[in-house]
PDB file of C-alpha atoms in Angstrom:
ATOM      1  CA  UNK A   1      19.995 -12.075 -24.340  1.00 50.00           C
ATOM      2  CA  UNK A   2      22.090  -8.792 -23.353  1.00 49.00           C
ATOM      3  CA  UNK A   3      20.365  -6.922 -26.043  1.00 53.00           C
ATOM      4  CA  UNK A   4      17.191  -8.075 -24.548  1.00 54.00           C
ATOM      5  CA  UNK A   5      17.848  -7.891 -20.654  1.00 53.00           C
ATOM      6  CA  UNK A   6      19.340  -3.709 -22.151  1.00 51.00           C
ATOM      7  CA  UNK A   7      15.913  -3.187 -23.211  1.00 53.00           C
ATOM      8  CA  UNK A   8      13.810  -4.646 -20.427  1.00 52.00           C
ATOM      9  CA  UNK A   9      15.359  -2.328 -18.246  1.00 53.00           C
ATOM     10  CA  UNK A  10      15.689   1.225 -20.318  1.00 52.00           C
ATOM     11  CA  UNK A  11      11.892  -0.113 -20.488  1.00 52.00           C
ATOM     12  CA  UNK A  12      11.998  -0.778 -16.867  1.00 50.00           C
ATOM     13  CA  UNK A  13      12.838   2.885 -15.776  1.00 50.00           C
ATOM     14  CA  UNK A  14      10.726   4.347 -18.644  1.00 50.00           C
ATOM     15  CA  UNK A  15       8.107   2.306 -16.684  1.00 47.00           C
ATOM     16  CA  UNK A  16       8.947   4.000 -13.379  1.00 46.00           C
ATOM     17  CA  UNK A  17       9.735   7.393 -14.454  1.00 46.00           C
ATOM     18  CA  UNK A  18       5.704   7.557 -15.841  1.00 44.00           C
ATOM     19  CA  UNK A  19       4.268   5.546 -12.875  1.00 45.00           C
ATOM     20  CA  UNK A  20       5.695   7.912 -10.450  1.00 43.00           C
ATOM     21  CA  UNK A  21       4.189  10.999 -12.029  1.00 43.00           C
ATOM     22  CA  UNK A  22       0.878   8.990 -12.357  1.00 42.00           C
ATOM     23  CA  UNK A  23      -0.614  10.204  -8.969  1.00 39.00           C
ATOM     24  CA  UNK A  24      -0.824  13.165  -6.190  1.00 34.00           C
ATOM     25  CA  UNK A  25      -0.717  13.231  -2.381  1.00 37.00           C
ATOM     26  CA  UNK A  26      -2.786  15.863  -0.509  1.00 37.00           C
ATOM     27  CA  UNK A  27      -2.084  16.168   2.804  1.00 39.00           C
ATOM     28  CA  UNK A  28      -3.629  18.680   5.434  1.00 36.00           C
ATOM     29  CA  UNK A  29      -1.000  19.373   7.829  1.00 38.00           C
ATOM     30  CA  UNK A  30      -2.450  19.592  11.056  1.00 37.00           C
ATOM     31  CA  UNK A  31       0.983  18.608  13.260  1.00 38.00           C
ATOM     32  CA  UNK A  32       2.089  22.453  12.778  1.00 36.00           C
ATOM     33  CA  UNK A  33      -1.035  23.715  13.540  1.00 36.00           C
ATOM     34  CA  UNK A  34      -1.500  22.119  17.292  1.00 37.00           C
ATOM     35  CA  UNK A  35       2.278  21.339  17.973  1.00 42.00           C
ATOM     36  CA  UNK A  36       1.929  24.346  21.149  1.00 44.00           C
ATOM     37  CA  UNK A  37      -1.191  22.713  22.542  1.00 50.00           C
ATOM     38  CA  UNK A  38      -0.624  21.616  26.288  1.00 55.00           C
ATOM     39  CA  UNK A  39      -2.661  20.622  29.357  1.00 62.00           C
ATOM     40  CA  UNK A  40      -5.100  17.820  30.297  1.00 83.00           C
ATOM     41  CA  UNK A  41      -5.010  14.404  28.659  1.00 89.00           C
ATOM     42  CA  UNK A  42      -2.374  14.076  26.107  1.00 91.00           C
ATOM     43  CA  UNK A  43      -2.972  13.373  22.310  1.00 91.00           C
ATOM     44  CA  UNK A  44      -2.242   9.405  22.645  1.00 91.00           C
ATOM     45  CA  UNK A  45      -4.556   9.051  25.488  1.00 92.00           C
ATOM     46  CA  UNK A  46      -7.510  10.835  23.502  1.00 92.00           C
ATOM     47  CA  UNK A  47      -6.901   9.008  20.748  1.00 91.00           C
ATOM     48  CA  UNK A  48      -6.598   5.246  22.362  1.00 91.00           C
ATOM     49  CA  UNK A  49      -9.630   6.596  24.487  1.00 92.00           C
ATOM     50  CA  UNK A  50     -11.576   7.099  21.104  1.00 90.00           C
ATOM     51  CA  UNK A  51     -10.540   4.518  18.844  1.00 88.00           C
ATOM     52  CA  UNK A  52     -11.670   1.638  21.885  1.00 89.00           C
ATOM     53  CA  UNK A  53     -14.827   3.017  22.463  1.00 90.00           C
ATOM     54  CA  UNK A  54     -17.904   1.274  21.160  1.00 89.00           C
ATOM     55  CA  UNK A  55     -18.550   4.107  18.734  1.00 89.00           C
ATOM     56  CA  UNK A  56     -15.145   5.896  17.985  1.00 88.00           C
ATOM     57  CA  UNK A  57     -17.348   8.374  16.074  1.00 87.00           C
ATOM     58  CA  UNK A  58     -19.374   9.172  18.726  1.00 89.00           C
ATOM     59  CA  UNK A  59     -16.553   9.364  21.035  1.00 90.00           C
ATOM     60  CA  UNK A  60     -15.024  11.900  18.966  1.00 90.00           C
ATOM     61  CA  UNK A  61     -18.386  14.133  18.587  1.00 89.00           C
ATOM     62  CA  UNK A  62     -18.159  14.706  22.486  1.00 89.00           C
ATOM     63  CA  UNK A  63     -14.936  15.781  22.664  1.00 90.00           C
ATOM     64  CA  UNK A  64     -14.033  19.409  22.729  1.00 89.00           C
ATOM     65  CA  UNK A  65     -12.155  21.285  19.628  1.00 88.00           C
ATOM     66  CA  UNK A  66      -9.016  21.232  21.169  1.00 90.00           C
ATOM     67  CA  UNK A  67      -9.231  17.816  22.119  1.00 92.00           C
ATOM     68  CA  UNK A  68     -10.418  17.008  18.902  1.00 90.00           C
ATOM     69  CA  UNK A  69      -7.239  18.517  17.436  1.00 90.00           C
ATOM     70  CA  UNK A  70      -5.306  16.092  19.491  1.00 92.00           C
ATOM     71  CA  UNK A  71      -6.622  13.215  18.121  1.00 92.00           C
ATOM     72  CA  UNK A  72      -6.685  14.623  14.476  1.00 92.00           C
ATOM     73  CA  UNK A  73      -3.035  15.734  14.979  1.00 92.00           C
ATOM     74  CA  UNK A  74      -1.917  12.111  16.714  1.00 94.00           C
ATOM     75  CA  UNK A  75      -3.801  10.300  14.096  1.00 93.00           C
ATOM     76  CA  UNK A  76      -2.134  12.218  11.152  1.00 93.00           C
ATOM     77  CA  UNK A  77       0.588  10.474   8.664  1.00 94.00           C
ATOM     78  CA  UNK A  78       4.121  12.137   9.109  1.00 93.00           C
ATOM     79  CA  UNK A  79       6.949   9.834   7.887  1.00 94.00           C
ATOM     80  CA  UNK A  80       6.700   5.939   6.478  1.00 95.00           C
ATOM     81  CA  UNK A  81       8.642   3.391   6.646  1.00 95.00           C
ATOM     82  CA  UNK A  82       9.329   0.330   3.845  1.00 96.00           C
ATOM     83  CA  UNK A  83       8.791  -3.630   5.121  1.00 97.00           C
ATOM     84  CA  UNK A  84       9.935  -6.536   2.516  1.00 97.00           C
ATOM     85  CA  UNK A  85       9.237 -10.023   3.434  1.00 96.00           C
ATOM     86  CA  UNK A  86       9.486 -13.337   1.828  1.00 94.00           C
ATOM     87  CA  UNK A  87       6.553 -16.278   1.783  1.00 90.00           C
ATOM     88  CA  UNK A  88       7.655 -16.948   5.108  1.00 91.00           C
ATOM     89  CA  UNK A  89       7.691 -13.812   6.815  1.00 92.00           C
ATOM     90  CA  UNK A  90      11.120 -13.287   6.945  1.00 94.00           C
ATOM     91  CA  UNK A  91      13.158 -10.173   6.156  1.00 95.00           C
ATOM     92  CA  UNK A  92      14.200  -9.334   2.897  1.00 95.00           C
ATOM     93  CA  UNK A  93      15.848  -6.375   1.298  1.00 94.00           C
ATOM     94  CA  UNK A  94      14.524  -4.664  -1.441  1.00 94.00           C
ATOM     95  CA  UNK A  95      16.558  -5.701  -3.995  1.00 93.00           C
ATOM     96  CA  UNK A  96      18.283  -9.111  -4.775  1.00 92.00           C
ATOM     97  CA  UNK A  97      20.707  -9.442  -7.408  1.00 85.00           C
ATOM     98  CA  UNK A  98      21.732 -13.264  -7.137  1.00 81.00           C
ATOM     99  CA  UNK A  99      21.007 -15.379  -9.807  1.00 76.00           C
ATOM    100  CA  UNK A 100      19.897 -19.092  -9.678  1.00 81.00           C
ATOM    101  CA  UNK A 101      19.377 -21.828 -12.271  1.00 82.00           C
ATOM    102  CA  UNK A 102      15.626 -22.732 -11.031  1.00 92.00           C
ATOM    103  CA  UNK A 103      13.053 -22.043  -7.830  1.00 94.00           C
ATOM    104  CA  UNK A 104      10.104 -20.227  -6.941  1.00 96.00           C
ATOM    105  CA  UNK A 105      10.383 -17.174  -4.854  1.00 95.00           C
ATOM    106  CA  UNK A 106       7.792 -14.930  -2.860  1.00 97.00           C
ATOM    107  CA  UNK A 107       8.649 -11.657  -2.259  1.00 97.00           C
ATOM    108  CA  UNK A 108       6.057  -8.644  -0.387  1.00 98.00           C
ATOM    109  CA  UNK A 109       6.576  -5.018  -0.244  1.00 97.00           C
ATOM    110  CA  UNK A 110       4.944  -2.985   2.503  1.00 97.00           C
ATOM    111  CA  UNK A 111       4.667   0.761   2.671  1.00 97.00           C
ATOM    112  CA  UNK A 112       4.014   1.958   6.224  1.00 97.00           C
ATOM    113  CA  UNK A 113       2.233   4.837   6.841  1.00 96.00           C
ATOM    114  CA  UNK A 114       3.008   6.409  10.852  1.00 95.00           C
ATOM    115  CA  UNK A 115       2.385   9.215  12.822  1.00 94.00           C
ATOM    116  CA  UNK A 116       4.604  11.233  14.115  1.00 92.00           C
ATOM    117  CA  UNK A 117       5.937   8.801  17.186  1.00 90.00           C
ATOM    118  CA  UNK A 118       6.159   6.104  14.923  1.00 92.00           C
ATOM    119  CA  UNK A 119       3.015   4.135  15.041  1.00 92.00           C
ATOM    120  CA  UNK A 120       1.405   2.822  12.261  1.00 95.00           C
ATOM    121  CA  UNK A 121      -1.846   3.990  10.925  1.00 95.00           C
ATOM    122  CA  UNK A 122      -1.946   1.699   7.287  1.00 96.00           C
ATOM    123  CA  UNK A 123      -0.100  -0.767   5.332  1.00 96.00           C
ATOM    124  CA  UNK A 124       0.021  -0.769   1.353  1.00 98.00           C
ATOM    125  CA  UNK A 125       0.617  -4.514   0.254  1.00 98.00           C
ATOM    126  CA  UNK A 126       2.435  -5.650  -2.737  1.00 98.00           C
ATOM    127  CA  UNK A 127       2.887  -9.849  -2.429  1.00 98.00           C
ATOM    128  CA  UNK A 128       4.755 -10.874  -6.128  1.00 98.00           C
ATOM    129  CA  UNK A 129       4.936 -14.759  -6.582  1.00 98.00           C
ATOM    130  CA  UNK A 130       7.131 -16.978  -9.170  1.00 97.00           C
ATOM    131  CA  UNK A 131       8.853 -19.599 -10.594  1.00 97.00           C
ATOM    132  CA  UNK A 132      11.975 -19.238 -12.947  1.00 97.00           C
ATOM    133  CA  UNK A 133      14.587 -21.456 -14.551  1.00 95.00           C
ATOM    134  CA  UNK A 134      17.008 -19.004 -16.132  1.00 93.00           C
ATOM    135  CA  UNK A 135      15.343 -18.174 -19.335  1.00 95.00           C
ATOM    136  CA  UNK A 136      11.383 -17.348 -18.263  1.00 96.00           C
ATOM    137  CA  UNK A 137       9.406 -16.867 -15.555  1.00 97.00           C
ATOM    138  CA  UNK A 138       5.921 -18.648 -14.694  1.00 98.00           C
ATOM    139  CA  UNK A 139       3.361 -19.694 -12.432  1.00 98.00           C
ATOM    140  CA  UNK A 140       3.393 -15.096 -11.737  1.00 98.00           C
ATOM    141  CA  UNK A 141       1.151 -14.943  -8.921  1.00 97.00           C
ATOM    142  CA  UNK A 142       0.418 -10.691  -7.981  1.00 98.00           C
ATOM    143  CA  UNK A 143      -2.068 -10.090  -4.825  1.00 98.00           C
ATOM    144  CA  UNK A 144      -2.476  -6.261  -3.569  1.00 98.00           C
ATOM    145  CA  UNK A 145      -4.336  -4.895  -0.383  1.00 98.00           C
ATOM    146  CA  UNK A 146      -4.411  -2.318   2.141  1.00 97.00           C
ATOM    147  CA  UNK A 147      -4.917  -2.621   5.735  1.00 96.00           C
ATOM    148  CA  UNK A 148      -5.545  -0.326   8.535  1.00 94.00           C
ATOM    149  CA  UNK A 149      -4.749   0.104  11.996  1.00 86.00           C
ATOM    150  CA  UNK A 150      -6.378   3.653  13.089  1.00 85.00           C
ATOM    151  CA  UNK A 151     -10.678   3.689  13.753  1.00 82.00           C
ATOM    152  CA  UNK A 152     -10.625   6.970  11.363  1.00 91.00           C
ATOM    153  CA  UNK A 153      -8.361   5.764   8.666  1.00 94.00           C
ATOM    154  CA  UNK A 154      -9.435   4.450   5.407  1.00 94.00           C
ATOM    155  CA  UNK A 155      -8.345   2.202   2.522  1.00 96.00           C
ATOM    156  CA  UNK A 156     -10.464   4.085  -0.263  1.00 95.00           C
ATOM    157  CA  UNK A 157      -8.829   1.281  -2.799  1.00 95.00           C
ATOM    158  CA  UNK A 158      -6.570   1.045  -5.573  1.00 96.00           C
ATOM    159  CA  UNK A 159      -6.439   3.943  -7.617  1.00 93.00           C
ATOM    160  CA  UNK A 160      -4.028   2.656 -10.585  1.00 92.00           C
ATOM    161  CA  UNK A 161      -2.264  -0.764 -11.625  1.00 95.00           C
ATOM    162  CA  UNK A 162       0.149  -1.258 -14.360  1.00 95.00           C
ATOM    163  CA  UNK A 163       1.744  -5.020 -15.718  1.00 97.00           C
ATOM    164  CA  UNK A 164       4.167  -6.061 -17.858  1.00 97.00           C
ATOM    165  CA  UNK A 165       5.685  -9.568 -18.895  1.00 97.00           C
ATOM    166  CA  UNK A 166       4.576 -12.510 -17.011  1.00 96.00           C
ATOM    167  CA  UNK A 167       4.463 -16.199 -17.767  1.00 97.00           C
ATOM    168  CA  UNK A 168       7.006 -17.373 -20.610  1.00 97.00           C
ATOM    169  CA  UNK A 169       8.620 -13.680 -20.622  1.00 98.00           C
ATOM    170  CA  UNK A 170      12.031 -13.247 -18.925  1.00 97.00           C
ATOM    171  CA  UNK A 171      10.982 -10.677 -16.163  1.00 97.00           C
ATOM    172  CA  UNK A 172       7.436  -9.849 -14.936  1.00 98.00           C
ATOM    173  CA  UNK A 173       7.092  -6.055 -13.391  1.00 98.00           C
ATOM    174  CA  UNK A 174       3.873  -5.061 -11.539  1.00 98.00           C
ATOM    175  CA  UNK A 175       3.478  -0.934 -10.262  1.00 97.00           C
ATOM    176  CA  UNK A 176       0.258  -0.538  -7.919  1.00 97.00           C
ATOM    177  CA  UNK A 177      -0.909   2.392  -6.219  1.00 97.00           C
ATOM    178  CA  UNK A 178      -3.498   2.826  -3.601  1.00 97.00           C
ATOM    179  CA  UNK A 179      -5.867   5.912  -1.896  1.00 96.00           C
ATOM    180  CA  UNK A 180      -6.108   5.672   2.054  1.00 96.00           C
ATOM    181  CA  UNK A 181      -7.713   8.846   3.504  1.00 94.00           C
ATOM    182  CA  UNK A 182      -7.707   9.993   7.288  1.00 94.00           C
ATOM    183  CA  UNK A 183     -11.794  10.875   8.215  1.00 91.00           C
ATOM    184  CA  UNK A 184     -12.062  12.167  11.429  1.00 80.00           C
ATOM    185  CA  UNK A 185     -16.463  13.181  11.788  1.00 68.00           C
ATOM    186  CA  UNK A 186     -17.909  15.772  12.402  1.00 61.00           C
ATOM    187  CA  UNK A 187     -17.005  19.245  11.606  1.00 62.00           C
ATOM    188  CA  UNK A 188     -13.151  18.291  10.636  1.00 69.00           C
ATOM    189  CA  UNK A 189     -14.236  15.334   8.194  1.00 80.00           C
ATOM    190  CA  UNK A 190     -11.795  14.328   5.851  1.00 88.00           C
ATOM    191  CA  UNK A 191      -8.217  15.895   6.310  1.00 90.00           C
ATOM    192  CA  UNK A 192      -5.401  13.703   4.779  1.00 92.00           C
ATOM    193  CA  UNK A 193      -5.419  11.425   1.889  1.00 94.00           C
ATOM    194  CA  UNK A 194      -2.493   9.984   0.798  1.00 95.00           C
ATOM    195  CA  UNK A 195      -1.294   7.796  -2.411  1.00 96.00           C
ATOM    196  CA  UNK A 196       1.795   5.107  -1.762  1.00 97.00           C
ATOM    197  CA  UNK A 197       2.616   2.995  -4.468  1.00 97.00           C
ATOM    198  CA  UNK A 198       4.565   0.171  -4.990  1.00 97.00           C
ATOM    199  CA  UNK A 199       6.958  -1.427  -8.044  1.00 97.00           C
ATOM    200  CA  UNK A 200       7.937  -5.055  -7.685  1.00 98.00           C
ATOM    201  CA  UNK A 201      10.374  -5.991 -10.549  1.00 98.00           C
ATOM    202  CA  UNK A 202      11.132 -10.140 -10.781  1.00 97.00           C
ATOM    203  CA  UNK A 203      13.023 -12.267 -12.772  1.00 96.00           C
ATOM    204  CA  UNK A 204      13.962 -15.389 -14.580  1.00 96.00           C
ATOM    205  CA  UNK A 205      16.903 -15.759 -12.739  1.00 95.00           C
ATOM    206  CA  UNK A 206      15.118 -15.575  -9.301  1.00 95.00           C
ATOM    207  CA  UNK A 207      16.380 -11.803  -8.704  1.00 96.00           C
ATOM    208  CA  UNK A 208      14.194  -9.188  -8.028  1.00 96.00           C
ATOM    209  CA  UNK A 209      13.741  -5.568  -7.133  1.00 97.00           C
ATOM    210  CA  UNK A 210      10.900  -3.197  -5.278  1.00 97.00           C
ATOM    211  CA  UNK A 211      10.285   0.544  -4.791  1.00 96.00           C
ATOM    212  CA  UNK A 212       8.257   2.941  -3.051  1.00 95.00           C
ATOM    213  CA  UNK A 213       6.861   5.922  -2.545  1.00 94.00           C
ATOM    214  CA  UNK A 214       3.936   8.457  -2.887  1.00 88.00           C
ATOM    215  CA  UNK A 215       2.741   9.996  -5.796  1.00 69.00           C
ATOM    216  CA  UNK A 216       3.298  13.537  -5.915  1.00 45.00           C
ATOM    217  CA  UNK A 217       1.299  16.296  -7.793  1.00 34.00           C
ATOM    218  CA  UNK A 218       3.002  18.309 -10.450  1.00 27.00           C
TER     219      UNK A 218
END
């Protein structure tokens, strides 16, 4: 069983190692660019001004360039944060290393995209469900999804999924990664796209580990 728990993981970071070369980010960075811009309505106003309006693309049109920068800048992806979350909701940490003879677990990684004062602009959803009892793992239950929180944000889809193990193996390992791009209209159209991904890694034992990140282009 050693011999065979050895393998799963040299497998196991094999696994990662290939997944995390597997995609690119491109990212127009537009915070640099209109960090010195000052006077009349500020960046969050424009933006909550746009995105409530019965047509946030219209609303953007009649704006003026600078103010159009505002929003784009505001709107634009500058750090991340990580969320994991059991069936219930509750907090979790990404990794759990205690072992149990039998149960069924839930466990849902979240990769947070957010602008440079910390909102969030999209979600990348991992949920990973099973049942163990020491030896195997069954009833594996994967569901992935995207979600967004900005008018000009989009969740383009899933751009790559990888599996391993499953029902009546000792460990089931899923790696997902999706493509949300930042579209803005008019003459700025499309001027961030980015590519989190996420590696859930269960157990028979009811441990489990996840990761995170964006791909990154060689």
């Amino acid at each position: 069983m050693k011999n065979e728990e050895k393998a799963n993981e040299s497998n196991r970071r094999m696994f990662l190692k290939k997944a995390a070369l597997a995609g690119f980010v491109t990212t127009v960075g537009t915070g640099t660019a209109y960090a010195n811009e000052s006077g009349g309505k500020s960046a969050e106003e424009l933006a909550r001004e746009v995105e409530n309006a019965d047509d946030p693309e219209e609303a953007f049109r009649r704006l003026s360039k600078g103010e159009q920068k505002k929003v784009v800048r505001y709107l634009t992806v500058t750090d991340h944060r990580v969320e994991v979350t059991d069936g219930n909701g509750n907090a979790l940490t990404t990794e759990d290393a205690s072992a149990m003879a039998s149960g069924c677990k839930s466990v849902t990684a979240n990769w947070i995209g957010v602008n440079g004062s910390g909102e969030e602009l999209y979600r990348y959803n991992q949920q990973v469900d099973w049942c163990y009892d020491g030896s195997t793992v069954s009833n594996t239950y994967r569901r992935r999804w995207g979600d967004t929180d900005s008018a000009f944000w989009q969740f383009v889809g899933h751009k790559d999924n990888t599996e391993r193990g499953g029902d009546g193996n000792s460990f089931y390992e899923s790696w997902t990664q999706g493509h949300f791009r930042l579209c803005a209209g008019g003459n700025i159209g499309c001027v961030q796209h980015t590519y989190p991904w996420i590696e859930t890694f269960v157990r028979s034992d009811g441990s489990y580990t996840t990761d995170s990140n964006e791909g990154s282009q060689l």
